[in-house]
Backbone as ProteinMPNN parsed JSONL, in Angstrom:
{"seq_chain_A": "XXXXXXXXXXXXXXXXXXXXXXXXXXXXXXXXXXXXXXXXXXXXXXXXXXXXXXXXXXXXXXXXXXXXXXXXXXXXXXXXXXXXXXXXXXXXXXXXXXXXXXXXXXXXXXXXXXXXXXXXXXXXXXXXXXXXXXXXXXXXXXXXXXXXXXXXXXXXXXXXXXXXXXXXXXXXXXXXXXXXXXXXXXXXXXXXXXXXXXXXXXX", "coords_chain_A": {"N_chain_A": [[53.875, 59.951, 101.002], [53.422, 59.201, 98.588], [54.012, 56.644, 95.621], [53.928, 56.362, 92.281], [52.931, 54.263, 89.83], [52.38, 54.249, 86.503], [50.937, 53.598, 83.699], [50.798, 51.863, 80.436], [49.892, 50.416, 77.099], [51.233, 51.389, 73.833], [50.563, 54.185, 72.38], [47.75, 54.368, 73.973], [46.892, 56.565, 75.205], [48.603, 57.581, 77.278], [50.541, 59.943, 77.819], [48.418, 61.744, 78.06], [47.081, 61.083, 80.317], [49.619, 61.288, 82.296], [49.96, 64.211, 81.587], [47.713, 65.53, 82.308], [47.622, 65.05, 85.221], [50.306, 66.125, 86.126], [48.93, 68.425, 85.704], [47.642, 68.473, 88.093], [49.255, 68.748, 90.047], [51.245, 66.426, 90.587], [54.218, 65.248, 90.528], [55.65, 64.52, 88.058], [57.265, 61.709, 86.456], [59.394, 60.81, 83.623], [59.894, 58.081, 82.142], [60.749, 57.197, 79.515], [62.113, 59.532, 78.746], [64.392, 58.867, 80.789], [65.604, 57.179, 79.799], [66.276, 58.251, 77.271], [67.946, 60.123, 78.651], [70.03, 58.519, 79.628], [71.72, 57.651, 77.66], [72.791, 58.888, 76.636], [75.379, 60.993, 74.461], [78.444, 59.968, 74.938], [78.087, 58.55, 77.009], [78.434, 56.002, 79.59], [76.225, 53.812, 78.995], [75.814, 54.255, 76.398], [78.11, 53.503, 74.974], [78.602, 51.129, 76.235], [76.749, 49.927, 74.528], [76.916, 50.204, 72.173], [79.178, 48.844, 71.999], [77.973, 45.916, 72.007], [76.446, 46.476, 69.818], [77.116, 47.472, 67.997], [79.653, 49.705, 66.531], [78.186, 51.545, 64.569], [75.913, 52.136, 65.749], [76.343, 54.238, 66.778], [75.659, 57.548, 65.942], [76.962, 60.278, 63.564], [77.17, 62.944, 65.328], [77.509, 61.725, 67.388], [75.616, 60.809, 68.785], [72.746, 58.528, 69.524], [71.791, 56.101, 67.179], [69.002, 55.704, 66.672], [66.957, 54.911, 65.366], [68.426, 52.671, 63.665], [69.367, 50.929, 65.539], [66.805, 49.97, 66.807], [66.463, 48.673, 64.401], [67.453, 46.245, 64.691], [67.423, 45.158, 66.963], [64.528, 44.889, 67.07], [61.893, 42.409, 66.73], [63.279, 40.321, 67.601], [64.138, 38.415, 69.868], [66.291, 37.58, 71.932], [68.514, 39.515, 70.905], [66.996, 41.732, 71.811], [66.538, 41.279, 74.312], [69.257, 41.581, 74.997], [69.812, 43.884, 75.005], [68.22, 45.29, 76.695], [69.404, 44.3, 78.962], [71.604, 46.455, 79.379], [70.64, 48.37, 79.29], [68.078, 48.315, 80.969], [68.886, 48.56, 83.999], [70.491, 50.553, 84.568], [68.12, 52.53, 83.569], [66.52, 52.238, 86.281], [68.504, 52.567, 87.913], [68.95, 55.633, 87.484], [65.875, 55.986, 87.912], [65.509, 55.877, 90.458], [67.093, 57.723, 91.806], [65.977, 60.002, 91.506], [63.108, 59.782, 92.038], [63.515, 60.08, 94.464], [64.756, 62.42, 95.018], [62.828, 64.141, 94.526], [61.283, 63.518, 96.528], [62.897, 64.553, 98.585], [62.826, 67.089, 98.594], [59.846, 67.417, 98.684], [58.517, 66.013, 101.109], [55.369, 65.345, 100.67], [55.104, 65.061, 98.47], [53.183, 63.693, 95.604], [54.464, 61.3, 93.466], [54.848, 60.327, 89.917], [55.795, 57.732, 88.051], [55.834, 57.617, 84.654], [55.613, 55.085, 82.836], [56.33, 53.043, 80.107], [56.95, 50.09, 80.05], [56.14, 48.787, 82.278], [55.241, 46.418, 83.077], [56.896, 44.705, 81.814], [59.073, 45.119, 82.686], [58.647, 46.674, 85.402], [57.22, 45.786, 87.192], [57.115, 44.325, 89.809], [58.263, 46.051, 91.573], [58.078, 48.398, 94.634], [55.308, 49.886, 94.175], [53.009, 52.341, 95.267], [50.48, 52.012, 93.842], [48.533, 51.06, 90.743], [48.537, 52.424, 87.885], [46.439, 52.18, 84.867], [46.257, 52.834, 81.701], [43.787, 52.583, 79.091], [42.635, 51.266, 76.302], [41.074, 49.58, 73.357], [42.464, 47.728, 71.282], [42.0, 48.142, 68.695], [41.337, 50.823, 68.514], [43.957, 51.801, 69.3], [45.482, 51.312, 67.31], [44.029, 52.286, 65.287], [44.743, 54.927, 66.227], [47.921, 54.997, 65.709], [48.309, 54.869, 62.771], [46.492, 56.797, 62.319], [47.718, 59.211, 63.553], [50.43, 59.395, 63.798], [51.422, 57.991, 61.604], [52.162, 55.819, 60.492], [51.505, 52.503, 58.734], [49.366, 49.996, 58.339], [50.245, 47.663, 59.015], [52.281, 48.085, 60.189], [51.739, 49.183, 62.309], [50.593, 47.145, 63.585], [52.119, 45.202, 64.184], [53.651, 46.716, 66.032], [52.135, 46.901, 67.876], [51.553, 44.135, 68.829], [54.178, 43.557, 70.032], [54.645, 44.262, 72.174], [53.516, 43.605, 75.712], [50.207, 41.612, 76.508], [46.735, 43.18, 76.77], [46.14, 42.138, 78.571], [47.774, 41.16, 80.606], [48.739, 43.581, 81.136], [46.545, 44.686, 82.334], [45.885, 43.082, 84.75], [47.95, 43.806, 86.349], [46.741, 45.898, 87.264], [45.751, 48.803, 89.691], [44.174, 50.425, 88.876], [42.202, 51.658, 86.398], [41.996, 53.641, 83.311], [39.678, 54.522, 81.017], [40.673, 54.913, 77.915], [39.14, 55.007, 75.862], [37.145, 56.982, 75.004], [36.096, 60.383, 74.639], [38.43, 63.244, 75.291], [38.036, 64.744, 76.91], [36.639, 63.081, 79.095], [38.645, 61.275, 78.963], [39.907, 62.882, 81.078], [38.019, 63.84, 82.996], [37.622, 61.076, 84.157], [40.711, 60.84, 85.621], [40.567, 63.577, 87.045], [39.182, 62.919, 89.356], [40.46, 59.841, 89.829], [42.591, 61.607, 91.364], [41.443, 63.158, 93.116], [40.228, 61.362, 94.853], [42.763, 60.581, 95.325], [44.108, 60.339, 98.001], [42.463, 59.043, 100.004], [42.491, 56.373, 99.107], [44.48, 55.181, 98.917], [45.138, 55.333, 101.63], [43.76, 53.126, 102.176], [45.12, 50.781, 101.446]], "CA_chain_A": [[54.868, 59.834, 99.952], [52.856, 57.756, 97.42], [54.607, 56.593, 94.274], [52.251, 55.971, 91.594], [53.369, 53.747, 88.658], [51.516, 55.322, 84.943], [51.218, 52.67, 81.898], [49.655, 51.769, 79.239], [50.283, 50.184, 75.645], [51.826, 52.468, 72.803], [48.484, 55.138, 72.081], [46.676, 54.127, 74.925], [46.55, 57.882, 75.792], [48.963, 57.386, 79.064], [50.92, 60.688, 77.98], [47.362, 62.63, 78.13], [46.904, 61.394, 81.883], [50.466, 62.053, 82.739], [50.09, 65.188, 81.843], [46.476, 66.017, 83.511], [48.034, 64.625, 86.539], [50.982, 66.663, 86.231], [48.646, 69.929, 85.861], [46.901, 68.809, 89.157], [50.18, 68.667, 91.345], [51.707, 65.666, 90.899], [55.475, 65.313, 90.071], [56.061, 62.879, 86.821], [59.003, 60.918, 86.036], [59.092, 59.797, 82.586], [60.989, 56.443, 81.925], [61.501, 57.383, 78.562], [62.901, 60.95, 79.451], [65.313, 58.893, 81.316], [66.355, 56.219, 79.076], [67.36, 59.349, 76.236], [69.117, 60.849, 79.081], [71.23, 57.79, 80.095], [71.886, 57.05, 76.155], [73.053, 60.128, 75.79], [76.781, 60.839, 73.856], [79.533, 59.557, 76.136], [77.366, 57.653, 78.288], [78.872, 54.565, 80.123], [75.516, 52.892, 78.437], [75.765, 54.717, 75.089], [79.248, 52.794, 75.281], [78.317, 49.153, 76.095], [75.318, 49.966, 73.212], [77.837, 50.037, 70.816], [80.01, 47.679, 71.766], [77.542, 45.208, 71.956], [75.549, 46.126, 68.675], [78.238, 47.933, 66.727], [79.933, 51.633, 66.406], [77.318, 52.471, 63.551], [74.894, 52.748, 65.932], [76.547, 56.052, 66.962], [75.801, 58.743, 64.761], [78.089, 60.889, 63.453], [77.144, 63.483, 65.588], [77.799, 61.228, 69.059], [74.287, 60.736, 69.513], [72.418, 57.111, 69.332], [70.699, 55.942, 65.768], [67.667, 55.178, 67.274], [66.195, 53.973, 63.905], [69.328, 51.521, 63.019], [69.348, 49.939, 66.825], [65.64, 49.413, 66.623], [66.292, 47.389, 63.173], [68.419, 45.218, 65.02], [66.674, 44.478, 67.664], [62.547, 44.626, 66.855], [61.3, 41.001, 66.78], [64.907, 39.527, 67.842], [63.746, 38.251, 71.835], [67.448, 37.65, 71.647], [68.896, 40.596, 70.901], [66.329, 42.632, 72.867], [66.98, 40.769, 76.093], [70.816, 42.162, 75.409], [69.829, 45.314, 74.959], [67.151, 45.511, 77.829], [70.345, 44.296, 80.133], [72.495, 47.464, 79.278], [69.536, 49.461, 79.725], [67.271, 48.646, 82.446], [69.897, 48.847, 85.547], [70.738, 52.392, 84.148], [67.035, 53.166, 84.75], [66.129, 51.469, 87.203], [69.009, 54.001, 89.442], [67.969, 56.888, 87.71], [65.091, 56.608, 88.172], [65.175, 55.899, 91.965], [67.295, 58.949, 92.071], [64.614, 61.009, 90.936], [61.856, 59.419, 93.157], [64.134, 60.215, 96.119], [65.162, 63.912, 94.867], [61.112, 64.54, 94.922], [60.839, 63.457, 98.095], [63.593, 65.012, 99.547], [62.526, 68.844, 98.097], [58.318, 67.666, 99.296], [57.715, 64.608, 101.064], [54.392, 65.585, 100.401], [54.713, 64.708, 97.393], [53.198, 62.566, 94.646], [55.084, 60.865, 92.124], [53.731, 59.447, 89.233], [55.817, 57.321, 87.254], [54.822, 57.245, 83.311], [56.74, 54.028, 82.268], [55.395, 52.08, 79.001], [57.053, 48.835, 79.969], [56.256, 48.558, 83.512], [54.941, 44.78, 82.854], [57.865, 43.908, 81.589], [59.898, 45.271, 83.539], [58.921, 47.065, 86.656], [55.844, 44.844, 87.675], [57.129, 43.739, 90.743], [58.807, 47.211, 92.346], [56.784, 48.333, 95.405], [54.463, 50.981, 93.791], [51.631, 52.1, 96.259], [49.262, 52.326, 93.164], [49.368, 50.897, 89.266], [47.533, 53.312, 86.814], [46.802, 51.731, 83.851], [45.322, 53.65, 80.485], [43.797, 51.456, 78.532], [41.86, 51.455, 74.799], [40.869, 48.843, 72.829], [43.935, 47.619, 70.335], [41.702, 48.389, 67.336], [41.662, 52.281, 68.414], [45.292, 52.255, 69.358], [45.704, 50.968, 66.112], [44.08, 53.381, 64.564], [45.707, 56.376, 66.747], [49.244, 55.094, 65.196], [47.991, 55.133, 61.624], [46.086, 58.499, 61.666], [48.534, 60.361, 64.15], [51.608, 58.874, 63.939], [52.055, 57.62, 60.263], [52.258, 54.063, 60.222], [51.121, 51.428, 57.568], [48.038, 49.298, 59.412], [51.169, 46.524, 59.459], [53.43, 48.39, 61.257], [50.817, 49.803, 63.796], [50.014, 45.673, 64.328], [53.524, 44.855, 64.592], [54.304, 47.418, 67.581], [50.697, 46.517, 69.304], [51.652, 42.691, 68.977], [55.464, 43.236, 70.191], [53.958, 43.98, 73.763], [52.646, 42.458, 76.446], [48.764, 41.581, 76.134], [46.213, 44.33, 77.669], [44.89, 41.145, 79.67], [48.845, 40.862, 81.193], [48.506, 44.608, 81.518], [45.072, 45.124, 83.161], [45.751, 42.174, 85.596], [48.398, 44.82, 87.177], [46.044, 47.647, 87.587], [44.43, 49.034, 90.615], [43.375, 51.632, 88.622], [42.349, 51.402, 85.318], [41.674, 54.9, 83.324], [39.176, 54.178, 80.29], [40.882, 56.183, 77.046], [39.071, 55.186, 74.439], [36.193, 57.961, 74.577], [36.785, 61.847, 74.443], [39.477, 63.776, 75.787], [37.742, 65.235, 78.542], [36.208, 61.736, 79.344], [39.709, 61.03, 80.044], [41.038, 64.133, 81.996], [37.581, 63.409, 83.994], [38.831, 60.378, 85.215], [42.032, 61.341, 86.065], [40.525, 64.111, 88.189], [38.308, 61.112, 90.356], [41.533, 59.804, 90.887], [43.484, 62.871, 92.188], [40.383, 63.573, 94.131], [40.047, 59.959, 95.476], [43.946, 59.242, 96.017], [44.622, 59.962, 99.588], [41.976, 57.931, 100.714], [42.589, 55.115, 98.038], [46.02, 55.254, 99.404], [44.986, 54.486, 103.049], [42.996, 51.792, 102.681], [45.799, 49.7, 100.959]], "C_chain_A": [[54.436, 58.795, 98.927], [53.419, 58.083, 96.046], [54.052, 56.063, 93.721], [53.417, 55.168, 89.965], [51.825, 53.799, 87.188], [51.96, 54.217, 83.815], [50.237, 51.973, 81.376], [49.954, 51.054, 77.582], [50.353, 51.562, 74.656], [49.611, 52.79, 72.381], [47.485, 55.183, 72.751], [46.529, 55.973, 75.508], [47.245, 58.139, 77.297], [49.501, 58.732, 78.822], [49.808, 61.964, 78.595], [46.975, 62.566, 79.664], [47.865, 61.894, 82.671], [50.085, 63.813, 82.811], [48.946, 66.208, 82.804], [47.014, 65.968, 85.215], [49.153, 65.7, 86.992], [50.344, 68.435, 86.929], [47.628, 69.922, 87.649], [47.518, 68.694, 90.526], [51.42, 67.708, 91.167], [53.3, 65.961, 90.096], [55.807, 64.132, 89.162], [57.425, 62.991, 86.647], [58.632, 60.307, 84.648], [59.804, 59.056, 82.161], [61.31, 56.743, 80.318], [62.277, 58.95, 78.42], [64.362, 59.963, 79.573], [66.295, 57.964, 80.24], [67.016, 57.163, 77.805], [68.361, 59.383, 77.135], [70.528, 59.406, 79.081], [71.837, 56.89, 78.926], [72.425, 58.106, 76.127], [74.732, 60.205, 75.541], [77.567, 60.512, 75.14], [79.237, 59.41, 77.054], [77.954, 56.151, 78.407], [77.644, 53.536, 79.29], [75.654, 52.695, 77.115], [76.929, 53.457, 74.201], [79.105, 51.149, 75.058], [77.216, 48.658, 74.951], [76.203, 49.156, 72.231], [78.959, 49.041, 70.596], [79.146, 46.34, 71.628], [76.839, 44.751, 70.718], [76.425, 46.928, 67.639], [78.827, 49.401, 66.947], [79.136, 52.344, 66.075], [76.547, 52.683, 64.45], [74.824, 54.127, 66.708], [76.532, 56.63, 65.92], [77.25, 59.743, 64.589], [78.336, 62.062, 64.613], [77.241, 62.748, 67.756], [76.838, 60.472, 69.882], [73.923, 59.214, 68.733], [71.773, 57.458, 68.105], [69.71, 55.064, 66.222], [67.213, 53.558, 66.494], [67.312, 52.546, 63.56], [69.365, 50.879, 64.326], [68.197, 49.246, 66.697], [65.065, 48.546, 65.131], [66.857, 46.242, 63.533], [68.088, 44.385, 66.383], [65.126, 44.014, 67.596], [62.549, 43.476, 66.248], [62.538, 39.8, 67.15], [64.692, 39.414, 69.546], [65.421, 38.232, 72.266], [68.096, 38.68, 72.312], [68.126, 41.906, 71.754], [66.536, 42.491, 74.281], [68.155, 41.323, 76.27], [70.718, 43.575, 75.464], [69.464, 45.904, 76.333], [68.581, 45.268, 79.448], [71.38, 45.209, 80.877], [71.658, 48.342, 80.044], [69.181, 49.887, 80.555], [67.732, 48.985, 83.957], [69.82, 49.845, 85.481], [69.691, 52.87, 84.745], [66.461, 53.239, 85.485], [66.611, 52.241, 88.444], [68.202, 54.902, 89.51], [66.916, 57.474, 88.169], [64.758, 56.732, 90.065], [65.63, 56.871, 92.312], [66.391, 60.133, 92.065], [63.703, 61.21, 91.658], [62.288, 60.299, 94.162], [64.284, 61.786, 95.533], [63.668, 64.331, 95.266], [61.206, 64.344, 96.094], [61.521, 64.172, 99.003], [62.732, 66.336, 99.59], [61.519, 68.662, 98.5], [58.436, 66.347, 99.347], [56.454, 63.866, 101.236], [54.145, 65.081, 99.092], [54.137, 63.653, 96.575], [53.797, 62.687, 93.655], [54.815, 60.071, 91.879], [55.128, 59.138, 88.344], [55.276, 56.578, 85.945], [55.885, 56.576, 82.681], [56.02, 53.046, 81.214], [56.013, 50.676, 79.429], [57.065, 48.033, 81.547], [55.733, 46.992, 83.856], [56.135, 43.772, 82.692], [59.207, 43.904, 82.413], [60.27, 45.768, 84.718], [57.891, 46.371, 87.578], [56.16, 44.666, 89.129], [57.69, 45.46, 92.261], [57.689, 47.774, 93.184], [55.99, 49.612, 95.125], [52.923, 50.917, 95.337], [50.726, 51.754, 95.23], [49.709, 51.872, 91.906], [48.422, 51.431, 88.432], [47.932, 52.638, 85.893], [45.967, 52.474, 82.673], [44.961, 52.91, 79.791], [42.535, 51.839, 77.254], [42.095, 50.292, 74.539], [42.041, 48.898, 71.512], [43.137, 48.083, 69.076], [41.489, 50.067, 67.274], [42.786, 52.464, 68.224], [45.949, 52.175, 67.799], [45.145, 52.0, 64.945], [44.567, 54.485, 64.642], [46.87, 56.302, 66.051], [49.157, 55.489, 63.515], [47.587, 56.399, 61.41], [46.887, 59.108, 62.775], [49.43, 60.068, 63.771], [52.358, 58.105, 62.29], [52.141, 56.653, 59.653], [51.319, 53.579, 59.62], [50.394, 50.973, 58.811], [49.375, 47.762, 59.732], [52.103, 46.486, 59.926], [52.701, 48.659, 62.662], [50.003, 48.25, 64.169], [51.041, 45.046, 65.083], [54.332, 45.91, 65.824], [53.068, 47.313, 68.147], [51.186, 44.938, 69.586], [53.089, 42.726, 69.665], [55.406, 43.807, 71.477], [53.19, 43.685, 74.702], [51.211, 42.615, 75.715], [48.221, 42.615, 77.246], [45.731, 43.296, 78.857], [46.053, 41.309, 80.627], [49.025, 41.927, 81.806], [47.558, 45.165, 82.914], [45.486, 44.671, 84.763], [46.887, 42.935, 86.775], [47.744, 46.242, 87.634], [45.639, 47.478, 88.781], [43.421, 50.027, 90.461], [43.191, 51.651, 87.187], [41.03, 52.804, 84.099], [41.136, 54.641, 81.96], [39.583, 55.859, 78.979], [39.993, 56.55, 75.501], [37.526, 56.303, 73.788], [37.187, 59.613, 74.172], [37.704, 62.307, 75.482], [39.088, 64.2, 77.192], [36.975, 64.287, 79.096], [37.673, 61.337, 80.12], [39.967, 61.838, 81.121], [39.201, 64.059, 82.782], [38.055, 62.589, 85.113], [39.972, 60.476, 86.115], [41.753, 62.148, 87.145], [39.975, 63.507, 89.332], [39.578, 60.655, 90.548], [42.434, 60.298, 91.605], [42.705, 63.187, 93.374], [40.755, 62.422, 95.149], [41.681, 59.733, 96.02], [44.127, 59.374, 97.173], [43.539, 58.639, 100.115], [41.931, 56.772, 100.386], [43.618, 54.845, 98.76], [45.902, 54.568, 100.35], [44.013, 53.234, 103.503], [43.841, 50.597, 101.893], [46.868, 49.469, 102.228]], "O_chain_A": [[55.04, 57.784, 98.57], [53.413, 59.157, 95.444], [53.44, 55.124, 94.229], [54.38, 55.662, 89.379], [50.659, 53.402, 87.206], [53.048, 54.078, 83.256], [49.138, 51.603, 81.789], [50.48, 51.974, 76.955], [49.629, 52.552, 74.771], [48.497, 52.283, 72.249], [46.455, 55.792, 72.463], [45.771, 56.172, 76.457], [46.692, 58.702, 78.241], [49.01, 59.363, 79.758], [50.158, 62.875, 79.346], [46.626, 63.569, 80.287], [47.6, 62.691, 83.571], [49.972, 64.485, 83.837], [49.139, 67.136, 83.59], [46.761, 66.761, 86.122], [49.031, 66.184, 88.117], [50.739, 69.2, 87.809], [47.126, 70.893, 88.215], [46.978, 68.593, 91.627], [52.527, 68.096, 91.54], [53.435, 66.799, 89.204], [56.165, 63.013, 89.529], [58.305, 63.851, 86.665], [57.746, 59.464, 84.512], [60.707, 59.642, 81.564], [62.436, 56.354, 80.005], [63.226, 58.983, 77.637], [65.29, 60.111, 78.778], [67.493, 58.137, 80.016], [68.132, 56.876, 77.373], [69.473, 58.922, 76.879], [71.659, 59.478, 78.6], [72.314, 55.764, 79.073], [72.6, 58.306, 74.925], [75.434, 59.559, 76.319], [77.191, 60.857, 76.26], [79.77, 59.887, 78.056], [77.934, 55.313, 77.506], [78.083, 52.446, 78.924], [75.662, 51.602, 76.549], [76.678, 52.785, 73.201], [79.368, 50.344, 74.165], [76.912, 47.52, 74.594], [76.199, 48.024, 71.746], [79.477, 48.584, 69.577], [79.783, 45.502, 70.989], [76.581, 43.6, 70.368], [76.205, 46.836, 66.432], [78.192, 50.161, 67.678], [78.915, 53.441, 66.589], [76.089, 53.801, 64.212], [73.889, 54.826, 67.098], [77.27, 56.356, 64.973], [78.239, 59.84, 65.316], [79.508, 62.258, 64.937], [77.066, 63.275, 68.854], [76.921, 59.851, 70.942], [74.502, 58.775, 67.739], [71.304, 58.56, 67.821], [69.691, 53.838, 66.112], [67.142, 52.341, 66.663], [66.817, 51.472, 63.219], [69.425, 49.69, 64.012], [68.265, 48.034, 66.492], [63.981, 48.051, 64.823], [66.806, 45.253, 62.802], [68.45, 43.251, 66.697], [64.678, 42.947, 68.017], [63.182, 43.389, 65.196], [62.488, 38.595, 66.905], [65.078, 40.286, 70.324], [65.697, 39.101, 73.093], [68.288, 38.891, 73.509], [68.731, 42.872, 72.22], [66.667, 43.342, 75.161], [68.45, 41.664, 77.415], [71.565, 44.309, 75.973], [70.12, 46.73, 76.968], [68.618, 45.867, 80.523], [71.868, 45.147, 82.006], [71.884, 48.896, 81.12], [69.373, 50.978, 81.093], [67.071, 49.536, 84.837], [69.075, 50.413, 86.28], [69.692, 53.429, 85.842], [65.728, 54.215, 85.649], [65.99, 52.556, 89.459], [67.353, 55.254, 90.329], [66.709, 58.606, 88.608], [63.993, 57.479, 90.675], [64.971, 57.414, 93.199], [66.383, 61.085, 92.845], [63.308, 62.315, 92.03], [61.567, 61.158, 94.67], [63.304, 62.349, 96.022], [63.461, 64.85, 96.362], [61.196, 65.359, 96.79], [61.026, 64.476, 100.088], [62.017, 66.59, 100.559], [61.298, 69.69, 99.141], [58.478, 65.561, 98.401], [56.209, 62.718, 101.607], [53.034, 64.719, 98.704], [54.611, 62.544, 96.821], [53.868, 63.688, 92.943], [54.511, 59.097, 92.567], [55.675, 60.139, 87.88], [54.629, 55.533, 85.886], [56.84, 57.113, 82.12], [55.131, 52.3, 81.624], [55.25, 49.837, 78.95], [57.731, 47.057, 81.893], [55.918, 46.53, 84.982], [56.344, 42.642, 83.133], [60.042, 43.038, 82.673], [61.379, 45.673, 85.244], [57.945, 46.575, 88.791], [55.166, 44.946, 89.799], [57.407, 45.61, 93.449], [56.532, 47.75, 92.764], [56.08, 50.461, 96.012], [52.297, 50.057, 95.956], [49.892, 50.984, 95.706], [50.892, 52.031, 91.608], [47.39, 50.777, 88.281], [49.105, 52.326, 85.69], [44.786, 52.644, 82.974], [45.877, 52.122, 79.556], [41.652, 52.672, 77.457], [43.009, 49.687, 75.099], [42.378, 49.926, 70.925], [43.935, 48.512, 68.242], [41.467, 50.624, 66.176], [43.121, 53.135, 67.248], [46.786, 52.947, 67.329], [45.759, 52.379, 63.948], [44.88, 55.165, 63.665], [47.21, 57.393, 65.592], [49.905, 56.354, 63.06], [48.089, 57.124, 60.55], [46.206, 60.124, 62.911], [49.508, 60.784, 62.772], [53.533, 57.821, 62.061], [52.196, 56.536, 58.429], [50.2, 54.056, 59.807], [50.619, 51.345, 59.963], [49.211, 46.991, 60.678], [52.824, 45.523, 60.187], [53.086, 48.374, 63.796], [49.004, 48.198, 64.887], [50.985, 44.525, 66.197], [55.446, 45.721, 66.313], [53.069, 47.842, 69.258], [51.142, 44.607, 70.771], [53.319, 41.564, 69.997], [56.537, 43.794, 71.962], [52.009, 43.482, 74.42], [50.957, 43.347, 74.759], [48.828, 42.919, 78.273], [45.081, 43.624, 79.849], [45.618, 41.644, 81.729], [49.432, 41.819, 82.963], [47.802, 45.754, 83.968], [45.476, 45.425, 85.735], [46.726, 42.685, 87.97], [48.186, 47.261, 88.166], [45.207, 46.396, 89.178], [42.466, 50.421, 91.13], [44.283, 51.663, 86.618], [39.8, 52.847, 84.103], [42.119, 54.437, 81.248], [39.196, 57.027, 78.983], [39.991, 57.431, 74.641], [37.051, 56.372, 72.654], [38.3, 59.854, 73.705], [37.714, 61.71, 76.558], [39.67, 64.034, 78.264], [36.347, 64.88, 79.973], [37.867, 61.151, 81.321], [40.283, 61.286, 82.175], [39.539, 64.732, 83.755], [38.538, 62.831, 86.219], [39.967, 60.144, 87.301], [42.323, 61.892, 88.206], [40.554, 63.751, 90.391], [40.032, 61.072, 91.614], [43.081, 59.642, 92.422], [43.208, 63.444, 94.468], [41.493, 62.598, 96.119], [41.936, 58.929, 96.917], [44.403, 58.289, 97.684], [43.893, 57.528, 100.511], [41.409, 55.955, 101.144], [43.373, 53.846, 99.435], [46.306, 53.406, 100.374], [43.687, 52.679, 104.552], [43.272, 49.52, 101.717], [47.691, 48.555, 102.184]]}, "name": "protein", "num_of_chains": 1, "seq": "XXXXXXXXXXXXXXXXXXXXXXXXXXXXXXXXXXXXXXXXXXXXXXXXXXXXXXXXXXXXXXXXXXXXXXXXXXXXXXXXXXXXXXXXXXXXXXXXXXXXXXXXXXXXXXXXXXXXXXXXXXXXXXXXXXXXXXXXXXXXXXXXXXXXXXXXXXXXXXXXXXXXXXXXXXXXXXXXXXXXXXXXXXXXXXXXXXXXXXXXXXX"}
């Protein structure tokens, strides 16, 4: 029943191993999956959101304003710590619900949680295994700019507004090199699907 914890800094390519991983068996959980779901309209969280950071940040339509929360909190340690308090409990069940539903239906199974802030906030939870994806900040930096849209001073300002890759790394036992070609990665990835049972039993 090995539970695999999946992360990586924003662009590091962690969705690209999730999903290799996914196509070679494994059962993913994605921490941001869950955090929509448990935001979602007439959610007990959705709720304490708004009371805490205002009404507006419900849309008209019931649903969270992503964009106007994340003006109100990004670079505010503050205000992020209040947010992160509403939040993280929420997924923190869910997601154990989840783990445990997998296991019940195959307790054969692997599950791979793909969580971007597992430094900050799941670091310590007893993972058998900590996959980490990892690129050099001056690629990721360029992945946000040419995929994703962003000014070179916004794509510094969301690489700098999480942990360091050194704070990162120093949790790995596995550390999945993204910054070549695609099938460079989804190599890797298969070396560790191959390799995990017996990786497994020697921890």
């Amino acid at each position: 029943m090995p539970l695999i914890a999946l992360t990586g800094g924003i662009a590091s390519g962690k969705s690209t191993i999730a999903a290799r991983l996914a196509e070679r068996g494994a059962v993913v959980v994605d921490a941001d999956r869950i955090v929509r779901d448990v935001q979602a309209p007439d959610s007990p969280v959705l709720a304490e959101i708004a009371a805490e950071f205002g009404d507006d940040v419900i849309g008209p339509d019931g649903s969270l304003d992503r964009g106007l929360l994340a003006s109100r909190v990004f670079g505010d340690e503050e205000a992020l710590g209040r947010l992160n308090a509403i939040v993280h409990p929420a997924v923190r069940r869910e997601s154990a619900r989840r783990f445990d539903d997998a296991f019940d239906r195959d307790p054969e199974s692997v599950v791979v949680y793909d969580v971007p802030l597992l430094a900050e906030a799941r670091a310590d939870d007893p993972w058998d295994l900590v996959v980490v994806a990892h690129a050099p900040a001056d690629i990721r930096r360029a992945r946000l700019v040419e995929l994703r849209g962003m000014t070179e001073d916004e794509a510094r300002a969301r690489i700098a507004s999480q942990v360091s890759d050194e704070h990162r790394l120093a949790a790995a036992d596995v550390v999945i090199d993204t910054a070549g070609t695609l099938e460079h990665t989804r190599e890797q990835v298969d070396r560790l699907w191959d390799g995990l049972s017996s990786h497994l039993a020697e921890r």
